[in-house]
PDB file of C-alpha atoms in Angstrom:
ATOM      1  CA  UNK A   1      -4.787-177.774-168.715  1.00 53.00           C
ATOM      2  CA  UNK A   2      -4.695-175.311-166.165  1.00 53.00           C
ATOM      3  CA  UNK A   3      -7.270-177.289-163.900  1.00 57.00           C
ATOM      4  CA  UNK A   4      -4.577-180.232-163.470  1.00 68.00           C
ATOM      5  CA  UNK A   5      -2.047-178.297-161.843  1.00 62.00           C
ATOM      6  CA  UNK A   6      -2.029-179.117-158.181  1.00 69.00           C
ATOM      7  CA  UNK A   7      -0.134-175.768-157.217  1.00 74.00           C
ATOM      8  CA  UNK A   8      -1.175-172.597-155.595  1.00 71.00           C
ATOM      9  CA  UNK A   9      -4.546-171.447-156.534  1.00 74.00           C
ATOM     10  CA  UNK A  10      -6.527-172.392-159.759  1.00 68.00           C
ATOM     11  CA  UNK A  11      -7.915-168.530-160.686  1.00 67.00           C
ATOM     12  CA  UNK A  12      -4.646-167.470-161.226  1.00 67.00           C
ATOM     13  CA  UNK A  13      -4.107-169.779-163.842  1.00 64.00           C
ATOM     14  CA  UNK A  14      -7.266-168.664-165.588  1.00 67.00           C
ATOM     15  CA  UNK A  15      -6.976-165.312-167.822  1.00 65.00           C
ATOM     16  CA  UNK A  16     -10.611-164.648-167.727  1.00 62.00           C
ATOM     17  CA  UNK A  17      -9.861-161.006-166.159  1.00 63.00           C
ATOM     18  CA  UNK A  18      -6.929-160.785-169.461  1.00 63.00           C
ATOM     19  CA  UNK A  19      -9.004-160.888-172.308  1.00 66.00           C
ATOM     20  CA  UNK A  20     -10.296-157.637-174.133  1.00 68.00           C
ATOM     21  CA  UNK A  21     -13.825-156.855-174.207  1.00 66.00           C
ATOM     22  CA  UNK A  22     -15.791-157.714-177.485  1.00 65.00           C
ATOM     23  CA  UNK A  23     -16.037-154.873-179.817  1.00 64.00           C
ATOM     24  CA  UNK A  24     -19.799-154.900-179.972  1.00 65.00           C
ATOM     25  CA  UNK A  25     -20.089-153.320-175.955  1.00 60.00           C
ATOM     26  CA  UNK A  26     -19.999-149.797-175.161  1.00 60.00           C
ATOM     27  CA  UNK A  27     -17.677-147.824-173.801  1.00 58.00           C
ATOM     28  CA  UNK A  28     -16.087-145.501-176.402  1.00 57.00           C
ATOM     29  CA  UNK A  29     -13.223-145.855-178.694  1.00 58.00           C
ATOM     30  CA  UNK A  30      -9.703-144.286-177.859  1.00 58.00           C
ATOM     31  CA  UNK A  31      -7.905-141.862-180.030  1.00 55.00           C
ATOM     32  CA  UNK A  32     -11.114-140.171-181.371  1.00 62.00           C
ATOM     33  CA  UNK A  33     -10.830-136.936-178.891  1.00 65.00           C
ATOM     34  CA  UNK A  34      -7.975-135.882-177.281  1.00 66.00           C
ATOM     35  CA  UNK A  35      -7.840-135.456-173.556  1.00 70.00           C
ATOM     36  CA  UNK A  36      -7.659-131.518-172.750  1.00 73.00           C
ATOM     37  CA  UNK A  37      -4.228-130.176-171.799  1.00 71.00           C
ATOM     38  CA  UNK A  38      -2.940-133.673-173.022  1.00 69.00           C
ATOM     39  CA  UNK A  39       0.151-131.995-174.686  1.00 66.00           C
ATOM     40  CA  UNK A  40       2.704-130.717-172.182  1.00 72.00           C
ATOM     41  CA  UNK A  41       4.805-127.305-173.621  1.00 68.00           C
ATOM     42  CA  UNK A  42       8.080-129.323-173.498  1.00 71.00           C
ATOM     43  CA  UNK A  43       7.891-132.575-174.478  1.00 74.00           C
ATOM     44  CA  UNK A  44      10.678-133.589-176.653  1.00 72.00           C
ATOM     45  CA  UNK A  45       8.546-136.676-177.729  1.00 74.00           C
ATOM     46  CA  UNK A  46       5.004-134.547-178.410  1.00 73.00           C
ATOM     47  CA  UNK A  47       4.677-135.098-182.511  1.00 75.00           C
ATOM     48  CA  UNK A  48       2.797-131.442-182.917  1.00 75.00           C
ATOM     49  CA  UNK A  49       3.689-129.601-185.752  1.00 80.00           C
ATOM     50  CA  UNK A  50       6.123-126.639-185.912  1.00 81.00           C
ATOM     51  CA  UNK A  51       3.260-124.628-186.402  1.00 85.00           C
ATOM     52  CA  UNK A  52       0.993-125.567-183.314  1.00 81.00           C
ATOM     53  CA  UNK A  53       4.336-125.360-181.388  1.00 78.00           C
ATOM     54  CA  UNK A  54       5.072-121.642-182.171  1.00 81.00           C
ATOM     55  CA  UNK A  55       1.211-120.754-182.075  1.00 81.00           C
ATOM     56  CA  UNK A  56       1.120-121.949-178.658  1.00 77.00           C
ATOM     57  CA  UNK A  57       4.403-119.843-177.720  1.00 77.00           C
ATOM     58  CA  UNK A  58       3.085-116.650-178.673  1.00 76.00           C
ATOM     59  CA  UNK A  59       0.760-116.072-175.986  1.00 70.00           C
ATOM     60  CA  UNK A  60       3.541-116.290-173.865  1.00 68.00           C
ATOM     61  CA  UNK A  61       5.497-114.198-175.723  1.00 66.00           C
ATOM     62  CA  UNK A  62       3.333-111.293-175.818  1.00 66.00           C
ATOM     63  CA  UNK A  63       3.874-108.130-174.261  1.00 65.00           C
ATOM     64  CA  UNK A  64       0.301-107.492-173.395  1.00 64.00           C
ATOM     65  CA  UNK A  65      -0.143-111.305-171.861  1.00 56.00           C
ATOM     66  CA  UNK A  66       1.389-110.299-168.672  1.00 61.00           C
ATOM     67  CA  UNK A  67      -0.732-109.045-165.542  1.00 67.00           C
ATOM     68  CA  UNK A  68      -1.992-105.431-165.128  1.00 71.00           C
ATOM     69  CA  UNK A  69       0.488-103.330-162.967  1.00 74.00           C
ATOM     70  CA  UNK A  70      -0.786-101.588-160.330  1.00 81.00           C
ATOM     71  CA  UNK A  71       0.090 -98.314-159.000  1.00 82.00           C
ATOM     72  CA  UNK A  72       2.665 -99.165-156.488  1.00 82.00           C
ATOM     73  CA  UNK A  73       4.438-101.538-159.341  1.00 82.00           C
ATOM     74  CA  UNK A  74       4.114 -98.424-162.018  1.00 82.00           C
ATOM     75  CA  UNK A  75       5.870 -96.156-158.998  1.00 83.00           C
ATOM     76  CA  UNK A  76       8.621 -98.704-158.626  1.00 82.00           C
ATOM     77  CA  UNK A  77       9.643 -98.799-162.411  1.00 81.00           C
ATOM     78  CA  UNK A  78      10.195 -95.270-162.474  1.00 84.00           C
ATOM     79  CA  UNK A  79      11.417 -94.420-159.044  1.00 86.00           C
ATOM     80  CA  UNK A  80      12.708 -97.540-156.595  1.00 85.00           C
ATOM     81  CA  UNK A  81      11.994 -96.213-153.351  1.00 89.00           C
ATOM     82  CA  UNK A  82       8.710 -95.028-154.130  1.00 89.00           C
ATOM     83  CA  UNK A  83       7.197 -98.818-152.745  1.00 88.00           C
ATOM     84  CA  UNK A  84       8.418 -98.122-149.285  1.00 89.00           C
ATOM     85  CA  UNK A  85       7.386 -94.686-149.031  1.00 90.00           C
ATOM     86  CA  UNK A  86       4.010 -95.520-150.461  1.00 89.00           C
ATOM     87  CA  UNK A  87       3.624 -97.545-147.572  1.00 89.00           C
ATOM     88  CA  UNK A  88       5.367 -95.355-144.800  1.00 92.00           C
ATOM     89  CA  UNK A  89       8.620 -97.129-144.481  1.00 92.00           C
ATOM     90  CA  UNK A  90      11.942 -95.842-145.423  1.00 94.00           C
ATOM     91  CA  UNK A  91      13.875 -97.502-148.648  1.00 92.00           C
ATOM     92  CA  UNK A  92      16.297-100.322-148.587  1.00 93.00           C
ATOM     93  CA  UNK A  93      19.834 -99.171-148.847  1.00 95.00           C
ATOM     94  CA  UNK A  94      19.782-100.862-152.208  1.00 93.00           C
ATOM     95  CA  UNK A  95      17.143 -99.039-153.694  1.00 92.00           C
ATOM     96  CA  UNK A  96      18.418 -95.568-152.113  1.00 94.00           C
ATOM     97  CA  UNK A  97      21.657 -96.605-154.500  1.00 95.00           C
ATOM     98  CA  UNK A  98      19.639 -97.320-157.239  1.00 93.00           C
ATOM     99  CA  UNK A  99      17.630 -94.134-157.121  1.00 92.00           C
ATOM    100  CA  UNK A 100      21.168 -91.981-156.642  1.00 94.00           C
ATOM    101  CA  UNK A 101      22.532 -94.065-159.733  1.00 94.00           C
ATOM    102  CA  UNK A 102      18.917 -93.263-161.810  1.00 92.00           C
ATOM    103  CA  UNK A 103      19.618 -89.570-160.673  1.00 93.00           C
ATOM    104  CA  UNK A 104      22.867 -89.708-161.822  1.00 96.00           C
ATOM    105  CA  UNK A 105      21.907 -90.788-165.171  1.00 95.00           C
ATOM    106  CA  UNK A 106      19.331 -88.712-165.713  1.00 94.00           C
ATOM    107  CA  UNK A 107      22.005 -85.932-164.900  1.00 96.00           C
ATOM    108  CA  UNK A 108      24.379 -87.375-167.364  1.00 96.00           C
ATOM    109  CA  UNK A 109      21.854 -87.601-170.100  1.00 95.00           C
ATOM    110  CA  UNK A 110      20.636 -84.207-169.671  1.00 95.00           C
ATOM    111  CA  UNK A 111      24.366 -82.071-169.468  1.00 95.00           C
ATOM    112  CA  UNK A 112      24.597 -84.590-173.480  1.00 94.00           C
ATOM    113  CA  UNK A 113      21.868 -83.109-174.270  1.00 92.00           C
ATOM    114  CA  UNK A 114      22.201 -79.337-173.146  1.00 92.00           C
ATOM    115  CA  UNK A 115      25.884 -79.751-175.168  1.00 90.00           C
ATOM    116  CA  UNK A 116      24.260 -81.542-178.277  1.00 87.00           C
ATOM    117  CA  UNK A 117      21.616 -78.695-178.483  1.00 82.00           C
ATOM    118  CA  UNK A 118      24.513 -75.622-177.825  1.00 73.00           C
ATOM    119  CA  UNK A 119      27.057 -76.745-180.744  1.00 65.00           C
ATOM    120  CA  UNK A 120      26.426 -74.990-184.546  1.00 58.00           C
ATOM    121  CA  UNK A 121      25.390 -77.099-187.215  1.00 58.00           C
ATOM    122  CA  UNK A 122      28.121 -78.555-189.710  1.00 55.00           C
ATOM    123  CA  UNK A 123      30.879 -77.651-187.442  1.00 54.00           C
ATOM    124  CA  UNK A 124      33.410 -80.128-185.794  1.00 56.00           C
ATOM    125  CA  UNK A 125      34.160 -78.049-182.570  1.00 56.00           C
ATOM    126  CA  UNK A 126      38.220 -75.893-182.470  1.00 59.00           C
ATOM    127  CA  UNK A 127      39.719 -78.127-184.906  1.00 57.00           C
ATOM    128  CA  UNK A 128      37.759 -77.346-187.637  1.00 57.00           C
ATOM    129  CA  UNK A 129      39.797 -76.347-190.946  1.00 57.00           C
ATOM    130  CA  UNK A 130      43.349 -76.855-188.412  1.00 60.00           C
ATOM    131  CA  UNK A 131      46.125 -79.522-189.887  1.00 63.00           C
ATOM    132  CA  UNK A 132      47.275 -81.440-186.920  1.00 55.00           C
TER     133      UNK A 132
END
């Protein structure tokens, strides 16, 4: 049928280049392995389990997963100009007012502490046995 038409070009009526491949040639079957890193962390349409879901998670979860600090990181969790002075410069405003507030703090917690440490046991400071 297709070689009576008498328009446009006779291959594209043909669907030699269409049909599937006998089963009997080589070439692998699809769904036995899975393509690595086939499953993407947020696809809503991924059919994993529950399970495999949170197992995956947990790595990036972790505490310990994230990247070594080094020293100038270490110095600048505990005191936020030490970065710029490591290096020569002097701090940002901001973390000048960060290390005054951290100072501040410290200060704070300290004078708690001193007071916590100075009262007797058992008692409730000047109003203890007084009727109001």
């Amino acid at each position: 049928m297709s070689g009576n038409s008498s328009v446009g070009n006779s291959n594209v009526y043909e669907a030699g280049d269409q049909r599937t491949e006998p089963a009997s040639k080589p070439g692998g079957s699809f769904g036995e392995e899975g393509t690595k890193n086939s499953h993407q962390a947020n696809d809503s349409k991924d059919e994993r389990s529950i399970a495999n879901r949170l197992a995956t998670a947990e790595p990036q979860n972790d505490s310990t997963s994230g990247k070594a600090l080094n020293a100038e990181a270490k110095a600048g969790q505990t005191d936020a100009t030490a970065p710029a002075r490591m290096h020569g410069n002097e701090p940002s405003r901001g973390a000048q007012i960060d290390k005054e507030l951290q100072d501040e703090e410290a200060a704070i917690i300290a004078k708690k502490d001193a007071a916590k440490g100075s009262k007797k046991p058992g008692g409730t400071g000047d109003m203890a046995g007084k009727k109001n």
